[in-house]
């Protein structure tokens, strides 16, 4: 269902050098499969998910998603594919503050092929236990409830794949566990595959299938020695700047 | 359904700036339409205001002043004509009706004009419309010494005159309390409204003005002007030749409408300035739409990035911002009609009080839809700048956790 091959992405660092962040030879996910990726902070997990979702354009390589090649599409095409096939859950929820709970979920499907469907949005919200909060605004909810809205929004467009980027990172342990269980259940009920990234061992331990993003990402392996030396140049720069200023 | 929702929520979220910006659009739009309509409407209204006369004969002087004084009952008289001059033109074969008027007195600022009862009997002040007296009153009789008066509708209303009321005229065209005549006149009729300058006049018999105590006895048979209806339009040029070119004692103002049109030509610079000001206000208003949306852009970056992450295309985001600007324009344009009607009603009231000419407040004109549409277009155009900024919002960077 999801197949990633030879995917690379690099950024130009503030110092002006090109740094490769993601370099994944092969990664695949079967339909309905649930996998957790373990990776340190800064190892490129978010970038990897952005590439799969088509939010970022890859430098090279392929992302095949449910028969469509994400990496072959232009930006508008990637937006369309994402709107139709992917649900995204963020660490910071990323709810639209000016919109009601129901509207947030409706907007989760508005851009997809099926379009806005309030009745379905209500159903999904009822499923995550927020049927009585439809007209509330995000700020009127607890963080746990906010993440449940985000989960409902991610699943409203009946995605084939749900990407979850540290979805429990902003929640306390108890609501984190609840949120995680909810995401997994709802994905299962909807037949959506789940790819979750986290550095939290407690979260990772819940998954039967765990992969180490550090091992998967070639860029990460090369990056670590680079990082060690990479720490000194900025300091030098700072000293230089101080020197010229004096 | 999605786009209206996004626009509606965004307008709600920035309600204060929405209201202020729409308000400035409304002012600009209302002002523009008002300037335009007052210009075109007053031009038509004034040039069509002849109260049924084709020409005015008066003392040698300005044709415009003659028309203003005799037809609009504004400005001072430029001198008198002898009774013989009146009789001369009355007998002219090209002249259908000739009615003398005498001015020089007022009642608390409203002109008292002496004339003959023929004015009310013979003249149609507009096609098919004759002067009429409201029920319960009558026109003063042909007895030249009758101390009777017929009040124009507007003057009667403002002065609170009723049939049976009496008054002593004040000398001069401007009201001066110390300058009152001794004669007592009785109101015998109130005229029906004509929506012309005549509504502001109090009519008394010609003789009444001519022989008022304190008026020059030597001029007791003079008149201020003669209002003329012609049998055929072509005769006007003949009379024009006769009085203005060959003669040098009198002035014939003909045609009445054209002389007023000349006046509008003379004050054209004034409404050009006004129009320019209105255009500038419109430009500033459109700029304020640009600025208000642009300023809120940094606060909205995250929302826009979230929408993109949910699958919204760049052009959808662009369109949403432009449409939002256009919506502010629509709100402003709608409120602009309220501003327009308010302003125009006020201006029309002032013009009516000052001149008796009535503007049609409900009149239709292309500018009433062109101006709002142009304003909405200008707002949408103003929205393009922030829309470009929205279009360029990078999704991945903007979504990065802000902790
Ligand atoms: N647009 C960008 N420009 C430059 N560097 C970036 C950009 N986006 C991410 N990075 C860098 O890529 C690395 C990986 O980031 P990220 O994918 O967010 O890691 P993770 O999610 O694993 O914490 C970080 O060092 C980050 O600074
Ligand atoms: Mg991350």
XYZ file of C-alpha atoms in Angstrom, chain B:
403
model
C -19.485 25.068 1.129
C -15.862 24.960 2.226
C -14.816 28.331 0.845
C -17.750 30.246 2.371
C -17.002 28.556 5.701
C -13.340 29.542 5.577
C -14.189 33.116 4.598
C -16.955 33.450 7.155
C -14.774 32.195 9.998
C -11.909 34.391 8.988
C -14.131 37.467 8.863
C -15.535 36.519 12.254
C -12.106 35.931 13.740
C -11.045 39.418 12.678
C -14.464 40.939 13.303
C -13.246 44.329 14.467
C -10.997 44.917 11.504
C -13.710 43.519 9.219
C -16.188 46.068 10.546
C -13.769 48.970 10.393
C -12.632 48.138 6.889
C -16.138 47.487 5.602
C -17.132 50.771 7.219
C -14.487 52.688 5.331
C -15.588 50.986 2.116
C -19.164 51.965 2.890
C -18.174 55.590 3.403
C -16.157 55.666 0.211
C -18.840 53.943 -1.804
C -21.663 56.038 -0.380
C -19.711 59.244 -0.890
C -18.839 58.391 -4.482
C -22.403 57.507 -5.390
C -23.726 60.569 -3.609
C -21.343 62.985 -5.327
C -22.199 61.433 -8.648
C -25.948 61.417 -8.167
C -26.126 64.920 -6.725
C -24.119 66.110 -9.702
C -26.216 64.449 -12.386
C -29.541 64.816 -10.611
C -29.159 68.429 -9.714
C -28.017 69.205 -13.234
C -31.155 67.632 -14.671
C -33.396 69.012 -11.972
C -32.087 72.566 -12.281
C -31.968 72.701 -16.051
C -35.488 71.309 -16.215
C -36.746 73.797 -13.686
C -38.410 76.447 -15.790
C -41.719 76.471 -13.896
C -43.277 76.464 -17.315
C -41.598 79.502 -18.837
C -39.451 79.722 -21.930
C -37.850 83.081 -21.313
C -37.489 85.919 -18.842
C -37.360 89.589 -19.701
C -35.631 91.925 -17.274
C -33.462 94.982 -16.904
C -30.183 95.022 -18.799
C -27.715 92.718 -17.084
C -26.825 89.102 -16.531
C -29.090 86.456 -18.025
C -28.126 84.028 -15.294
C -29.007 86.477 -12.569
C -32.284 87.159 -14.293
C -33.172 83.459 -14.365
C -32.021 82.902 -10.794
C -34.058 85.822 -9.587
C -37.238 85.329 -11.603
C -37.448 81.541 -11.891
C -35.484 80.263 -8.876
C -36.297 83.165 -6.586
C -32.654 83.431 -5.592
C -30.199 86.314 -5.865
C -31.066 89.978 -6.118
C -33.032 91.621 -8.898
C -30.831 93.564 -11.303
C -33.283 96.379 -11.761
C -36.790 97.099 -12.980
C -38.660 97.360 -16.250
C -41.298 99.897 -16.998
C -44.919 98.777 -17.253
C -44.765 99.718 -20.924
C -42.066 97.121 -21.517
C -44.329 94.479 -20.019
C -47.199 95.567 -22.202
C -44.894 95.653 -25.203
C -43.827 92.052 -24.931
C -47.285 90.892 -23.899
C -48.631 92.180 -27.211
C -45.866 90.605 -29.266
C -47.417 88.010 -31.594
C -44.831 85.330 -30.704
C -45.688 85.545 -27.020
C -48.385 83.286 -25.639
C -48.272 84.411 -22.021
C -46.409 87.195 -20.282
C -46.606 87.463 -16.534
C -44.987 90.279 -14.599
C -43.482 89.779 -11.174
C -42.292 92.262 -8.594
C -39.891 91.341 -5.826
C -38.401 93.221 -2.913
C -40.056 91.958 0.239
C -39.890 88.852 2.367
C -41.586 87.125 5.227
C -38.942 85.820 7.628
C -36.609 85.059 4.739
C -39.225 83.649 2.352
C -39.746 85.866 -0.661
C -42.895 87.790 -1.175
C -43.478 88.082 -4.907
C -46.130 90.220 -6.493
C -47.825 88.874 -9.599
C -51.123 88.655 -11.456
C -53.718 85.917 -10.833
C -53.136 84.784 -14.425
C -50.055 82.951 -13.199
C -52.248 80.438 -11.403
C -54.861 80.276 -14.116
C -52.860 80.030 -17.306
C -49.516 78.453 -16.549
C -48.553 74.798 -16.470
C -45.464 74.728 -14.236
C -44.649 71.296 -15.648
C -46.211 69.541 -18.636
C -49.848 68.886 -17.771
C -49.568 70.322 -14.262
C -51.212 73.562 -13.232
C -50.752 75.448 -10.011
C -53.341 74.429 -7.486
C -54.427 75.719 -4.122
C -54.890 73.269 -1.296
C -58.519 72.632 -0.266
C -59.986 75.355 1.903
C -58.113 78.152 0.164
C -58.283 80.210 -2.971
C -56.085 82.343 -5.140
C -56.174 86.061 -4.460
C -58.681 87.805 -6.662
C -58.061 90.169 -9.522
C -58.837 93.185 -7.342
C -55.423 94.870 -7.483
C -55.576 96.331 -4.011
C -56.573 93.172 -2.206
C -54.263 92.540 0.760
C -54.321 88.823 0.130
C -51.587 86.260 -0.099
C -51.121 82.706 -1.384
C -48.256 80.836 0.252
C -46.091 78.219 -1.467
C -46.262 74.797 0.139
C -42.718 74.773 1.555
C -42.843 78.352 2.834
C -46.222 77.727 4.446
C -44.959 74.597 6.124
C -41.781 76.255 7.414
C -43.550 79.406 8.571
C -46.588 77.548 9.877
C -48.957 79.616 7.734
C -52.633 78.676 7.534
C -55.543 80.140 5.645
C -56.766 83.151 7.598
C -53.389 84.023 9.092
C -52.232 87.593 8.723
C -48.726 88.992 8.389
C -46.835 92.187 7.762
C -44.144 91.857 5.087
C -40.511 92.727 5.804
C -38.667 94.967 3.428
C -35.841 93.595 1.300
C -34.978 90.123 0.085
C -33.089 89.207 3.256
C -34.944 89.047 6.547
C -34.322 92.018 8.842
C -36.599 92.324 11.837
C -36.289 96.112 12.014
C -37.524 96.576 8.467
C -41.209 95.740 8.647
C -43.940 97.236 6.490
C -47.228 98.431 7.914
C -49.537 96.637 5.485
C -51.333 93.594 6.804
C -51.906 90.718 4.382
C -54.230 87.794 4.925
C -53.376 84.312 3.751
C -56.244 83.169 1.539
C -54.666 80.008 0.177
C -51.836 77.536 0.518
C -50.528 76.147 -2.746
C -50.178 72.462 -3.391
C -46.558 71.333 -3.545
C -45.006 71.633 -7.009
C -41.447 70.526 -6.139
C -40.173 73.677 -7.789
C -38.714 76.937 -6.433
C -42.251 78.345 -6.407
C -42.933 76.343 -3.242
C -40.726 78.783 -1.343
C -42.607 81.879 -2.463
C -45.446 83.843 -0.908
C -47.494 85.382 -3.662
C -49.415 88.638 -3.311
C -51.077 90.858 -5.931
C -48.596 92.736 -8.085
C -49.931 96.031 -6.905
C -49.298 95.014 -3.317
C -45.544 95.003 -3.843
C -45.549 97.974 -6.151
C -47.396 100.239 -3.745
C -46.079 98.940 -0.442
C -45.415 101.782 1.967
C -41.810 102.841 1.778
C -41.310 101.592 -1.779
C -40.253 104.192 -4.308
C -43.443 105.904 -5.461
C -41.911 106.718 -8.828
C -41.447 103.026 -9.481
C -44.994 102.144 -8.479
C -45.795 100.741 -11.908
C -42.430 99.047 -12.529
C -42.014 95.299 -12.489
C -38.896 93.248 -11.650
C -39.178 90.805 -14.540
C -41.604 89.365 -17.015
C -42.008 85.597 -17.301
C -42.715 84.564 -20.863
C -44.249 81.590 -22.617
C -43.743 81.527 -26.373
C -46.056 80.238 -29.053
C -43.165 78.541 -30.867
C -39.601 77.808 -29.834
C -38.221 79.518 -32.935
C -39.683 82.806 -31.771
C -37.183 82.844 -28.911
C -34.270 83.572 -31.214
C -36.174 86.388 -32.817
C -36.886 87.968 -29.433
C -33.285 87.324 -28.393
C -32.138 89.258 -31.439
C -34.593 92.024 -30.760
C -33.839 92.594 -27.080
C -30.238 91.515 -26.665
C -28.572 92.360 -29.992
C -30.551 95.273 -31.387
C -31.791 96.772 -28.167
C -29.550 97.703 -25.249
C -32.066 98.580 -22.557
C -33.367 95.159 -21.561
C -32.132 91.599 -21.327
C -33.984 88.522 -22.483
C -32.904 85.261 -20.884
C -33.692 82.473 -23.337
C -33.848 79.490 -23.181
C -34.142 79.253 -19.415
C -32.717 75.691 -19.197
C -29.639 76.476 -21.261
C -28.745 79.399 -19.019
C -28.793 77.152 -15.963
C -26.744 74.559 -17.860
C -24.130 77.288 -18.365
C -24.074 77.784 -14.620
C -23.270 74.091 -14.189
C -20.519 74.479 -16.752
C -19.051 77.264 -14.639
C -19.041 75.203 -11.444
C -17.820 72.016 -13.141
C -14.412 72.387 -11.494
C -16.114 72.101 -8.139
C -17.620 68.714 -8.752
C -14.414 67.621 -10.437
C -12.631 68.345 -7.171
C -15.358 66.547 -5.264
C -15.166 63.559 -7.603
C -11.404 63.456 -7.244
C -11.764 63.469 -3.469
C -14.300 60.649 -3.683
C -11.970 58.610 -5.903
C -9.125 59.132 -3.457
C -11.335 58.018 -0.587
C -12.193 54.886 -2.588
C -8.517 54.197 -3.189
C -7.686 54.661 0.482
C -10.549 52.332 1.414
C -9.293 49.623 -0.928
C -5.829 50.157 0.517
C -7.234 49.649 3.992
C -8.601 46.260 2.927
C -5.163 45.350 1.674
C -3.510 46.546 4.863
C -5.951 44.938 7.268
C -5.764 41.510 5.642
C -2.042 41.806 5.108
C -1.491 42.666 8.762
C -3.487 39.685 9.933
C -1.527 37.426 7.593
C 1.216 36.474 10.025
C -1.406 35.467 12.572
C -3.116 33.351 9.936
C -0.044 31.661 8.509
C -0.485 28.655 10.731
C -4.161 28.223 9.836
C -3.301 28.436 6.171
C -0.539 25.855 6.564
C -2.953 23.543 8.405
C -5.466 23.870 5.583
C -2.695 23.037 3.124
C -1.748 19.981 5.203
C -5.397 18.917 5.025
C -5.064 18.981 1.258
C -6.068 22.526 0.269
C -4.286 23.612 -2.906
C -2.252 26.748 -3.043
C -4.734 28.320 -5.417
C -7.576 27.512 -2.997
C -5.765 29.444 -0.289
C -5.089 32.276 -2.719
C -8.732 32.303 -3.777
C -9.947 32.262 -0.184
C -7.967 35.378 0.691
C -9.046 37.248 -2.449
C -12.654 36.177 -1.881
C -12.448 37.330 1.710
C -11.291 40.752 0.548
C -14.123 40.813 -1.963
C -16.568 39.880 0.811
C -15.408 42.840 2.850
C -16.082 44.844 -0.295
C -19.590 43.378 -0.563
C -20.356 44.175 3.082
C -18.994 47.665 2.543
C -20.959 48.163 -0.660
C -24.207 47.097 1.017
C -23.601 49.440 3.920
C -22.578 51.976 1.270
C -26.175 52.116 0.056
C -27.254 53.134 3.536
C -24.580 55.832 3.593
C -25.657 56.892 0.117
C -29.334 57.216 0.959
C -28.537 59.006 4.198
C -26.205 61.486 2.520
C -28.399 62.048 -0.523
C -31.500 62.589 1.580
C -29.597 65.183 3.596
C -28.185 66.933 0.538
C -31.557 66.855 -1.218
C -33.194 68.377 1.848
C -30.638 71.202 1.910
C -31.049 71.829 -1.836
C -34.805 71.837 -1.440
C -34.672 74.269 1.460
C -32.247 76.560 -0.351
C -33.682 76.470 -3.861
C -36.998 74.628 -3.848
C -35.615 72.226 -6.442
C -36.366 68.657 -5.446
C -33.935 65.832 -6.222
C -35.347 62.388 -6.695
C -33.684 60.406 -3.905
C -34.867 57.034 -5.227
C -33.710 57.679 -8.801
C -31.875 54.879 -10.585
C -28.608 55.382 -12.371
C -25.910 53.070 -13.689
C -23.457 54.484 -11.160
C -25.489 52.855 -8.395
C -24.344 49.422 -9.448
C -21.125 50.314 -11.242
C -19.676 52.022 -8.190
C -20.332 49.189 -5.701
C -19.126 46.599 -8.211
C -15.986 48.601 -8.926
C -15.436 48.962 -5.194
C -15.780 45.199 -4.689
C -13.380 44.641 -7.570
C -10.933 47.096 -6.052
C -11.159 45.273 -2.713
C -10.539 41.922 -4.404
C -7.555 43.524 -6.096
C -6.365 44.748 -2.707
C -6.728 41.160 -1.483
C -4.314 39.920 -4.127
C -1.283 41.215 -2.233
C -1.979 39.313 1.013
C -3.210 36.395 -1.108
C 0.222 36.175 -2.709
C 1.713 36.078 0.757
C -0.750 33.330 1.706
C 0.033 31.493 -1.519
C 3.705 31.464 -0.616
C 3.275 30.208 2.955
C 5.602 27.213 3.333
C 3.650 24.359 4.891
C 6.347 22.187 6.512
C 8.213 25.092 8.138
C 5.052 26.788 9.363
C 3.711 23.593 10.905
C 6.884 22.888 12.883
C 6.022 22.737 16.605
C 6.322 26.160 18.134
C 7.567 24.890 21.503
